[in-house]
PDB file of C-alpha atoms in Angstrom:
ATOM      1  CA  THR A   1     -89.441  25.261-107.200  1.00 42.00           C
ATOM      2  CA  SER A   2     -91.078  26.356-110.412  1.00 43.00           C
ATOM      3  CA  ARG A   3     -94.586  25.448-111.386  1.00 47.00           C
ATOM      4  CA  GLY A   4     -93.734  25.561-115.049  1.00 41.00           C
ATOM      5  CA  LEU A   5     -93.941  28.045-117.837  1.00 40.00           C
ATOM      6  CA  GLY A   6     -97.121  30.046-117.994  1.00 45.00           C
ATOM      7  CA  ASP A   7     -98.384  29.597-114.456  1.00 45.00           C
ATOM      8  CA  VAL A   8    -100.472  32.722-114.441  1.00 57.00           C
ATOM      9  CA  TYR A   9    -102.190  34.270-117.386  1.00 54.00           C
ATOM     10  CA  LYS A  10    -102.872  37.966-117.311  1.00 54.00           C
ATOM     11  CA  ARG A  11    -105.533  37.745-119.951  1.00 55.00           C
ATOM     12  CA  GLN A  12    -109.227  38.258-120.345  1.00 71.00           C
ATOM     13  CA  ALA A  13    -111.387  35.105-120.312  1.00 77.00           C
ATOM     14  CA  VAL A  14    -112.004  35.237-124.082  1.00 78.00           C
ATOM     15  CA  GLU A  15    -108.270  35.384-124.831  1.00 80.00           C
ATOM     16  CA  TYR A  16    -107.561  32.566-122.380  1.00 81.00           C
ATOM     17  CA  ALA A  17    -110.195  30.369-124.044  1.00 82.00           C
ATOM     18  CA  ALA A  18    -108.717  31.118-127.488  1.00 84.00           C
ATOM     19  CA  GLY A  19    -105.405  29.520-126.494  1.00 86.00           C
ATOM     20  CA  HIS A  20    -103.249  29.327-123.375  1.00 88.00           C
ATOM     21  CA  VAL A  21    -100.076  27.657-122.176  1.00 90.00           C
ATOM     22  CA  PRO A  22    -100.729  24.181-120.719  1.00 90.00           C
ATOM     23  CA  ASN A  23    -101.291  24.139-116.924  1.00 87.00           C
ATOM     24  CA  ALA A  24    -101.803  27.911-116.780  1.00 88.00           C
ATOM     25  CA  ILE A  25    -104.322  29.504-114.453  1.00 87.00           C
ATOM     26  CA  ASN A  26    -106.175  32.617-115.564  1.00 87.00           C
ATOM     27  CA  VAL A  27    -105.936  35.686-113.335  1.00 87.00           C
ATOM     28  CA  PRO A  28    -106.902  38.841-115.247  1.00 85.00           C
ATOM     29  CA  LEU A  29    -104.821  41.939-114.500  1.00 85.00           C
ATOM     30  CA  ALA A  30    -107.858  43.662-112.981  1.00 85.00           C
ATOM     31  CA  ARG A  31    -107.871  41.004-110.213  1.00 86.00           C
ATOM     32  CA  ILE A  32    -104.128  40.705-109.617  1.00 86.00           C
ATOM     33  CA  ASN A  33    -104.213  42.377-106.194  1.00 83.00           C
ATOM     34  CA  ASN A  34    -107.162  40.285-105.000  1.00 85.00           C
ATOM     35  CA  ALA A  35    -106.688  36.803-106.433  1.00 85.00           C
ATOM     36  CA  PRO A  36    -106.887  34.038-103.804  1.00 88.00           C
ATOM     37  CA  GLU A  37    -105.532  31.481-106.276  1.00 85.00           C
ATOM     38  CA  LEU A  38    -102.146  33.239-106.130  1.00 85.00           C
ATOM     39  CA  ALA A  39    -101.722  32.432-102.423  1.00 83.00           C
ATOM     40  CA  GLN A  40    -100.717  28.861-103.290  1.00 82.00           C
ATOM     41  CA  LEU A  41     -97.851  30.137-105.475  1.00 82.00           C
ATOM     42  CA  THR A  42     -95.891  32.246-102.976  1.00 80.00           C
ATOM     43  CA  ASP A  43     -93.111  29.664-102.586  1.00 80.00           C
ATOM     44  CA  GLN A  44     -92.703  29.129-106.337  1.00 83.00           C
ATOM     45  CA  THR A  45     -91.389  30.996-109.331  1.00 87.00           C
ATOM     46  CA  VAL A  46     -94.431  32.375-111.123  1.00 88.00           C
ATOM     47  CA  HIS A  47     -94.217  32.765-114.888  1.00 90.00           C
ATOM     48  CA  LEU A  48     -96.485  35.519-116.194  1.00 92.00           C
ATOM     49  CA  ILE A  49     -97.847  35.594-119.734  1.00 91.00           C
ATOM     50  CA  CYS A  50    -100.443  37.546-121.675  1.00 89.00           C
ATOM     51  CA  LEU A  51    -101.066  38.019-125.387  1.00 89.00           C
ATOM     52  CA  SER A  52     -98.073  40.321-126.015  1.00 91.00           C
ATOM     53  CA  GLY A  53     -96.179  40.589-122.719  1.00 90.00           C
ATOM     54  CA  ALA A  54     -97.434  44.094-121.830  1.00 90.00           C
ATOM     55  CA  ARG A  55    -100.103  43.213-119.245  1.00 89.00           C
ATOM     56  CA  SER A  56     -97.967  40.467-117.734  1.00 90.00           C
ATOM     57  CA  GLY A  57     -95.187  43.050-117.355  1.00 92.00           C
ATOM     58  CA  ARG A  58     -97.580  45.308-115.477  1.00 91.00           C
ATOM     59  CA  ALA A  59     -98.675  42.372-113.329  1.00 90.00           C
ATOM     60  CA  GLN A  60     -95.026  41.664-112.530  1.00 91.00           C
ATOM     61  CA  GLY A  61     -94.761  45.205-111.165  1.00 90.00           C
ATOM     62  CA  PHE A  62     -97.817  44.697-108.955  1.00 87.00           C
ATOM     63  CA  LEU A  63     -96.508  41.374-107.637  1.00 87.00           C
ATOM     64  CA  ALA A  64     -93.047  42.789-106.851  1.00 83.00           C
ATOM     65  CA  SER A  65     -94.340  44.068-103.512  1.00 79.00           C
ATOM     66  CA  ASN A  66     -95.592  40.582-102.592  1.00 78.00           C
ATOM     67  CA  PRO A  67     -93.732  37.376-101.743  1.00 80.00           C
ATOM     68  CA  PHE A  68     -93.487  36.241-105.373  1.00 80.00           C
ATOM     69  CA  THR A  69     -90.569  35.497-107.625  1.00 87.00           C
ATOM     70  CA  THR A  70     -91.823  36.293-111.118  1.00 90.00           C
ATOM     71  CA  ILE A  71     -90.678  35.940-114.709  1.00 92.00           C
ATOM     72  CA  ASN A  72     -92.474  37.788-117.507  1.00 93.00           C
ATOM     73  CA  ILE A  73     -92.620  35.784-120.748  1.00 93.00           C
ATOM     74  CA  THR A  74     -91.374  38.225-123.406  1.00 92.00           C
ATOM     75  CA  GLY A  75     -93.652  38.423-126.426  1.00 94.00           C
ATOM     76  CA  GLY A  76     -96.490  36.641-124.644  1.00 92.00           C
ATOM     77  CA  THR A  77     -98.637  33.936-126.183  1.00 91.00           C
ATOM     78  CA  SER A  78     -98.169  35.446-129.624  1.00 92.00           C
ATOM     79  CA  ALA A  79     -94.426  34.669-129.488  1.00 95.00           C
ATOM     80  CA  TRP A  80     -95.146  31.323-127.832  1.00 94.00           C
ATOM     81  CA  ARG A  81     -97.423  30.336-130.744  1.00 93.00           C
ATOM     82  CA  ARG A  82     -94.941  31.571-133.396  1.00 96.00           C
ATOM     83  CA  ALA A  83     -92.214  29.467-131.761  1.00 96.00           C
ATOM     84  CA  GLY A  84     -94.402  26.380-132.206  1.00 96.00           C
ATOM     85  CA  TYR A  85     -94.898  25.669-128.517  1.00 94.00           C
ATOM     86  CA  PRO A  86     -98.161  23.955-127.528  1.00 93.00           C
ATOM     87  CA  LEU A  87    -101.305  25.825-126.556  1.00 93.00           C
ATOM     88  CA  VAL A  88    -104.508  24.521-125.055  1.00 91.00           C
ATOM     89  CA  GLU A  89    -107.421  25.738-127.168  1.00 87.00           C
TER      90      GLU A  89
END
């Protein structure tokens, strides 16, 4: 199953508060290897997003050695916003 686009944000708290994909949880890249909130997502496809797609791409590399199926959202929240998709601000 998939939890929906933008499950996990690889952003700093300030960026997350400035606008994030609905239903996303915030797990900064610095905590990716020690984030208990990710344990509940091991049987789901996890969509990763950050401001530009760079940090979420790095997070995807870290999660590859774990039981996660991941998709990195190309262009991040910047592209999401330009496409007119909703953000929670």
